[in-house]
Coordinates of C-alpha atoms and ligand atoms in Angstrom, one line a residue:
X98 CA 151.3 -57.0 -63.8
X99 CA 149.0 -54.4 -62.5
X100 CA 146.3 -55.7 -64.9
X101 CA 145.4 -58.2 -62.0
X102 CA 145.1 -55.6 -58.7
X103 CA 141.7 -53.9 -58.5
X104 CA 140.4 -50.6 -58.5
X105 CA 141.4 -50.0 -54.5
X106 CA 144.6 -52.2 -54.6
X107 CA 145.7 -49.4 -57.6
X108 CA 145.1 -46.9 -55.0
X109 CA 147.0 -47.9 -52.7
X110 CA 150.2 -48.2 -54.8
X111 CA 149.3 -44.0 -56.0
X112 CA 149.2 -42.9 -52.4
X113 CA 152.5 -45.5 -52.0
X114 CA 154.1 -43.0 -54.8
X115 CA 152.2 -40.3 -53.0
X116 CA 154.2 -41.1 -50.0
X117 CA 157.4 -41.3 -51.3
X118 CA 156.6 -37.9 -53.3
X119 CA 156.1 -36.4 -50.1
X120 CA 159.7 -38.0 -48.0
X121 CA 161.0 -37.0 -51.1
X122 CA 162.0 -40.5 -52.1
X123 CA 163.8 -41.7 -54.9
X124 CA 162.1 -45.0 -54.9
X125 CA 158.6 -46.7 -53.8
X126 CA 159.4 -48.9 -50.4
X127 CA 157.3 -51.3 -48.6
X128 CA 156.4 -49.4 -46.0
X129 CA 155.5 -47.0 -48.6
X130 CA 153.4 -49.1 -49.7
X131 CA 151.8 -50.4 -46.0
X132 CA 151.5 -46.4 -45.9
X133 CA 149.4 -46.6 -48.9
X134 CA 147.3 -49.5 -47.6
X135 CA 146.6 -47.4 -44.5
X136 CA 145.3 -44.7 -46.6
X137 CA 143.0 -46.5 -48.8
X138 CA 141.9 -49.2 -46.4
X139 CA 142.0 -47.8 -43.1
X140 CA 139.4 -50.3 -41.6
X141 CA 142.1 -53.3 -42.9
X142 CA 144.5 -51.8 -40.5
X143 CA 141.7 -51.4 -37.7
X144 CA 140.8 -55.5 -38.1
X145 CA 144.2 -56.4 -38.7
X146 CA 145.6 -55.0 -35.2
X147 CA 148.0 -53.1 -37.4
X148 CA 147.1 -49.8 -35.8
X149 CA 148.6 -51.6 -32.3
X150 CA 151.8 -52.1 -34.3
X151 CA 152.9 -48.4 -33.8
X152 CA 154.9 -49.0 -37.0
X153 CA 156.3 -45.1 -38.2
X154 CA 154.5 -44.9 -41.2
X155 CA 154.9 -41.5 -44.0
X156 CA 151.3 -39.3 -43.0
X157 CA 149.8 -39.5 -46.5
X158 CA 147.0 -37.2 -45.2
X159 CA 145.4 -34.8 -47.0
X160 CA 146.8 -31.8 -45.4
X161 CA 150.2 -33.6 -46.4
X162 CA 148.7 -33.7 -50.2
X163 CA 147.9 -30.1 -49.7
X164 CA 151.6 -29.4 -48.6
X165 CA 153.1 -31.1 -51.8
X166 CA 153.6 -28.8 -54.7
X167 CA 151.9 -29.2 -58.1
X168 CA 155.5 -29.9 -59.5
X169 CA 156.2 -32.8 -56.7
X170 CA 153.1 -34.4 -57.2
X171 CA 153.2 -34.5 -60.7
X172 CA 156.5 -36.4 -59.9
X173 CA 155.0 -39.4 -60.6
X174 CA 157.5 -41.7 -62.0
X175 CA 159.1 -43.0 -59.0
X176 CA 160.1 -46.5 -59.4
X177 CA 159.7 -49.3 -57.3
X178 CA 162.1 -50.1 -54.8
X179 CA 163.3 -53.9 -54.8
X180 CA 161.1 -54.9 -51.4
X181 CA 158.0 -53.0 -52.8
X182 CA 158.4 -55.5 -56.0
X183 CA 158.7 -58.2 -54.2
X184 CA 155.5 -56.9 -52.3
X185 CA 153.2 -56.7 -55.0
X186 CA 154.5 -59.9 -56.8
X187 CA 154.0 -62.1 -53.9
X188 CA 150.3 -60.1 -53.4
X189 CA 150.0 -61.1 -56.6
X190 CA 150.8 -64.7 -56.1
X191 CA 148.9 -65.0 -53.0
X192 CA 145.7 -63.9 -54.7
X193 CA 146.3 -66.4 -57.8
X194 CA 146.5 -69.6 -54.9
X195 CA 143.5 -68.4 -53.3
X196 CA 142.1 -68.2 -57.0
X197 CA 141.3 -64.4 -57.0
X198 CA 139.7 -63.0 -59.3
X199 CA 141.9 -59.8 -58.5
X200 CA 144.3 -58.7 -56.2
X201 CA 143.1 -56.9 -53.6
X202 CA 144.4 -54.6 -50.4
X203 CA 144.2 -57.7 -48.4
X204 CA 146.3 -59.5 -50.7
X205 CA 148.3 -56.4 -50.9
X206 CA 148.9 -57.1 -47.0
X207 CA 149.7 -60.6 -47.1
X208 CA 152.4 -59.9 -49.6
X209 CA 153.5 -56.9 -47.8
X210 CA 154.2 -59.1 -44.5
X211 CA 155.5 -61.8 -46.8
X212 CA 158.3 -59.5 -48.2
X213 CA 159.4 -57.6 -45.4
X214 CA 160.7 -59.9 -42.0
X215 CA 161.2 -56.7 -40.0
X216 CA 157.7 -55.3 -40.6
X217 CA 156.5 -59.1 -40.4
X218 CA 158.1 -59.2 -36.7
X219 CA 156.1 -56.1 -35.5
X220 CA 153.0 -57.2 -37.0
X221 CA 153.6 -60.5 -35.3
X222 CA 153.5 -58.4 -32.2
X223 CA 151.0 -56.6 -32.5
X224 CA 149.3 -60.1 -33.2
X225 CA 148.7 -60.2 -36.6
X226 CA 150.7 -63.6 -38.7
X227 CA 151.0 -64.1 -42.2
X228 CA 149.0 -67.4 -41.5
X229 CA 146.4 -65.7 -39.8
X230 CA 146.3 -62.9 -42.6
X231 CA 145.7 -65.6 -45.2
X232 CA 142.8 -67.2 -43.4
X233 CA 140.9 -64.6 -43.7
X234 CA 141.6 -64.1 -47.1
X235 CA 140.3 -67.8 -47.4
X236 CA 137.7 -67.6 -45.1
X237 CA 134.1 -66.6 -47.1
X238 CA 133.4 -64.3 -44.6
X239 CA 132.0 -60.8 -44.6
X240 CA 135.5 -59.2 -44.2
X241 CA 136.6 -61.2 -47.2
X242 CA 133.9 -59.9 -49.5
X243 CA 134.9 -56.3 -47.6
X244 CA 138.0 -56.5 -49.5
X245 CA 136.7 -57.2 -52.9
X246 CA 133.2 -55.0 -53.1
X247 CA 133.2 -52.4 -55.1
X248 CA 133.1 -48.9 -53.3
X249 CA 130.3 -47.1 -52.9
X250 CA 129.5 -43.6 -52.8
X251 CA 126.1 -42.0 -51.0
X252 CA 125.2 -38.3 -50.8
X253 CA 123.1 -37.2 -48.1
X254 CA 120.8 -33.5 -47.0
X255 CA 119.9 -31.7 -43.8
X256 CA 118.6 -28.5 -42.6
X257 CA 117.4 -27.1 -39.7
X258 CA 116.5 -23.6 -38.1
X259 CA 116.1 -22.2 -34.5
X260 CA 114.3 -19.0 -33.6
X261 CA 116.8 -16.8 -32.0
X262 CA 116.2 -14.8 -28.6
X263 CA 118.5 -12.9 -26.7
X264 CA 120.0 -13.5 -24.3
X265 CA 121.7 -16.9 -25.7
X266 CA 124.9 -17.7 -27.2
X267 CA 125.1 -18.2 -31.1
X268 CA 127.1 -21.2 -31.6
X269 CA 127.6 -22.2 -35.5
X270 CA 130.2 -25.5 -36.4
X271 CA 131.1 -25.4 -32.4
X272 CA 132.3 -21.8 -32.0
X273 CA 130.6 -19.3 -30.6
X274 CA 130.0 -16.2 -32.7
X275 CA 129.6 -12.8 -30.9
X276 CA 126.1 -11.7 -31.3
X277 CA 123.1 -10.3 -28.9
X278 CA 121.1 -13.0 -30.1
X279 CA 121.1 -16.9 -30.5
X280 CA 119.4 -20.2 -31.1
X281 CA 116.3 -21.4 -29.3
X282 CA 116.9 -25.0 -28.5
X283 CA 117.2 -28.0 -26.5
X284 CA 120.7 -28.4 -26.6
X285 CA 123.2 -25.4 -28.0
X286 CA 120.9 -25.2 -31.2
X287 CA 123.8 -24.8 -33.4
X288 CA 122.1 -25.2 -36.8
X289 CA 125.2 -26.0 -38.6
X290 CA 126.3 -28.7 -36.7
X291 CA 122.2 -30.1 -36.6
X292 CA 122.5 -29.8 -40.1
X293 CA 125.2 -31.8 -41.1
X294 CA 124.3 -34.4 -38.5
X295 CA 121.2 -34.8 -40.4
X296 CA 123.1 -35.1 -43.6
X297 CA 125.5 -37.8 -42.0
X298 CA 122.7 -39.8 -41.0
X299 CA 120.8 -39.5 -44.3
X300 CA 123.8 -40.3 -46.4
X301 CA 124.1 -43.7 -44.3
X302 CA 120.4 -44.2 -44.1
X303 CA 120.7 -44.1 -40.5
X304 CA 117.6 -42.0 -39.8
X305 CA 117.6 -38.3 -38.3
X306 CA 119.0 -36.1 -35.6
X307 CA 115.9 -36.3 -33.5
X308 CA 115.5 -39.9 -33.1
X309 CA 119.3 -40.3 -32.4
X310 CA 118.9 -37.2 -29.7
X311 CA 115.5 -36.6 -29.1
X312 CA 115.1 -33.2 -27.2
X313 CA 112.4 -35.0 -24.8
X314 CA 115.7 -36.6 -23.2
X315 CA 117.4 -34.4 -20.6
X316 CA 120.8 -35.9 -21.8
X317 CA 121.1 -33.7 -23.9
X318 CA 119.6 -30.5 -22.7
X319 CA 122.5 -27.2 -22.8
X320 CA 124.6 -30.1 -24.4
X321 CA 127.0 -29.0 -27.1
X322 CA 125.9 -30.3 -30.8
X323 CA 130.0 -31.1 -31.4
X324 CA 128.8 -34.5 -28.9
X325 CA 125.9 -35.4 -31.5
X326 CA 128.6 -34.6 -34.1
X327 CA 131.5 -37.4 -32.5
X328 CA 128.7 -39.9 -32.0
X329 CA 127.2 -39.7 -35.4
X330 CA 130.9 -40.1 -36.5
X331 CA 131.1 -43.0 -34.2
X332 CA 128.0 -44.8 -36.2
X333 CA 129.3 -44.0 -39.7
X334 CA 133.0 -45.5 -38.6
X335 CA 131.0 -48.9 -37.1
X336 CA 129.3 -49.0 -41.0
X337 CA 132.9 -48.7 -42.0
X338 CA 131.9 -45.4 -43.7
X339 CA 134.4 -42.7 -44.6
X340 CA 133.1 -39.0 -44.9
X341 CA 134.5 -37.7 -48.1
X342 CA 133.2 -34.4 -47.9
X343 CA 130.6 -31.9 -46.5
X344 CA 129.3 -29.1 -47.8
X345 CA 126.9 -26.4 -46.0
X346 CA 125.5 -22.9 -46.1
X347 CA 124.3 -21.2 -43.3
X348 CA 121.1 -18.3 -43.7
X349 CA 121.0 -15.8 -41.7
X350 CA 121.0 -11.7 -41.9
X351 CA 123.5 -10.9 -39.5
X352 CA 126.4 -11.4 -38.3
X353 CA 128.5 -11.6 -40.9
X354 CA 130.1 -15.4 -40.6
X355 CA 133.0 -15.6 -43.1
X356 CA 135.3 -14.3 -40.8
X357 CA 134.6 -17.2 -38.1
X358 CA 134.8 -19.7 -41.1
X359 CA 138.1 -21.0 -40.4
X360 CA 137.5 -22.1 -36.6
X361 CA 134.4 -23.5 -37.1
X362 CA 136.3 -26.1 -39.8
X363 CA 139.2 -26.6 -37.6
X364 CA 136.6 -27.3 -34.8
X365 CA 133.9 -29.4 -37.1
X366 CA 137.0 -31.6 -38.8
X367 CA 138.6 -32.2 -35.1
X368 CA 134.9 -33.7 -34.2
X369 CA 134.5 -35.7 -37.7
X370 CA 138.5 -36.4 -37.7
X371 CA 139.0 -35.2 -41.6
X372 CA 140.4 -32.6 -42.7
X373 CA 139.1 -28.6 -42.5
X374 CA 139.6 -29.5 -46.4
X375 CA 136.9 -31.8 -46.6
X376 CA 134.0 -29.1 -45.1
X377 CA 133.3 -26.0 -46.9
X378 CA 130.7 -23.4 -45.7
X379 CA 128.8 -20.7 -47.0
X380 CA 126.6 -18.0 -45.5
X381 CA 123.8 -16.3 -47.3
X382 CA 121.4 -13.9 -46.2
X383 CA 117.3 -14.2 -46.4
X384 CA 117.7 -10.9 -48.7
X385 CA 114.8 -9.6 -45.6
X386 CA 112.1 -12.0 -46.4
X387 CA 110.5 -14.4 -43.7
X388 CA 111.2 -15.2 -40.1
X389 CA 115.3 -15.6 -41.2
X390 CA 114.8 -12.2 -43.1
X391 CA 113.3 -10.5 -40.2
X392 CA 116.1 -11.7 -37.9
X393 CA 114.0 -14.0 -36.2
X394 CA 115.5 -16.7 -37.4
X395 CA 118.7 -19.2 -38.3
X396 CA 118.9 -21.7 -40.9
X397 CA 121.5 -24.3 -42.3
X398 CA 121.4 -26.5 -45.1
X399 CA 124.1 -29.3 -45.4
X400 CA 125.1 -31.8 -48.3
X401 CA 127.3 -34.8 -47.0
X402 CA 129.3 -37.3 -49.1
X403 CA 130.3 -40.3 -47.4
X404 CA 132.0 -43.5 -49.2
X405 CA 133.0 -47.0 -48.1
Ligands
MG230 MG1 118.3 -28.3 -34.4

């Protein structure tokens, strides 16, 4: 049966298992699998008006993977239940009408509503029909071909340095680390934050910090880099990009950093809205050579992997 659901449609039925895994389940239900959906295809449930249908729906979030023990998740053979069947058959059948090649998470929708008449009603309410659902799996239109492309994965770079001076706060990832000295800059010149801007942007091919927030604008003078942050989140969401995963190192010869790690991914992961598991960060020192050596200076580099 599965032979005919593609690559994301699979996906969704693992985090469906995932789910139950983590209720501790003895069998996959539908809204196990509308749980999976959500995970795999999140911008589904944004065009669908599912999100408005406030249905209670297990978190399969990775801080819930991260919960699960390595014995529960290898717990993998949890069966279907008899509505989750009746799910993925009628997804199944939907896609053969519509003469799909494969069976996608739109199709995986449709036969989601088409199974279930309580979860139907609320999506109903929300405002998405079954009727309406199908049409745009009919309709050749760019959401259609959304559902069926295969995904992508782009990797992008930044850096950036500040001079430091006293007198100004050092600010790294949104926190502010106790220092006599910090960043020269327009706005808060947290490199860390510039850094993985400019990696957001290049992984998207959206350009650069400084021709989103040019520091000839007064906007942004004093302005906290956590706003350039949510906005360059903003423009990757509109792309329908996901950010898998960030990595960064920050160069500098004092202070020591690791100890401010943890808030500064709590505080970067509340302004990309993943998970402090998705961002790691490093410090390194300049071992005294150059400006960053001499103390004049603070560096960050930043890798970002992004995925639609
Ligand atoms: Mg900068």
């Amino acid at each position: 049966m599965f032979e005919q659901f593609d690559e994301s449609s699979r996906r969704c039925i693992f985090w469906a298992r995932y789910a139950a895994n983590i209720e501790g389940g003895k069998e996959i239900t539908v809204l196990h699998l509308l749980a999976g959906v959500r995970r795999e295809a999140q911008w589904l449930f944004r065009e669908t008006n599912l999100e408005k249908a406030k249905i209670k729906l297990t978190v399969v979030s990775d801080q819930a993977i991260e919960k699960l023990s390595a014995a529960r998740r290898l717990a993998v053979e949890i069966p279907l239940g008899a509505g989750a069947k009746k799910a993925l058959t009628s997804a199944a059948q939907i896609s053969q009408k519509m003469e799909g090649s494969s069976v996608t998470p739109a199709h995986l929708l449709a036969g989601i509503l088409h199974a279930d008449s309580a979860l139907r009603k609320k999506m109903q309410k929300a405002g998405l029909t079954e009727k309406e659902l199908k049409k745009r799996l009919k309709a050749p239109s760019a959401k259609t071909s959304e559902t069926t492309k295969p995904r992508v994965t782009r990797c992008g770079l930044g850096y950036d340095l500040h001079r430091l001076a006293e007198k100004r706060k050092l600010i790294l990832g949104g926190v502010e680390v106790p220092f006599e000295k910090g960043p020269v800059g327009h706005s808060d010149g947290d490199v860390l934050s510039h850094a993985i801007c400019d990696a957001l942007l290049g992984a998207s091919g959206m350009g650069d910090i400084g021709t989103h927030f040019p520091d000839s604008d007064p906007q942004w003078r004093g302005v906290s880099s956590l706003v350039f942050l949510r906005q360059v989140r903003q423009y990757l969401e509109r792309r329908r990009w996901r950010i898998a995963h960030v990595d960064a190192v920050v160069i500098t010869e004092r202070p020591r950093l690791g100890p401010h790690f943890a808030a500064m991914r709590d505080t970067l992961a509340k302004a990309l809205r993943i998970s402090p598991h998705q961002i790691n960060l490093k410090a390194k020192t300049n071992e005294g050579v150059d400006a960053i050596g001499r103390g004049e200076a603070i560096a960050a580099q930043a890798l970002a992997t992004i995925e639609n």
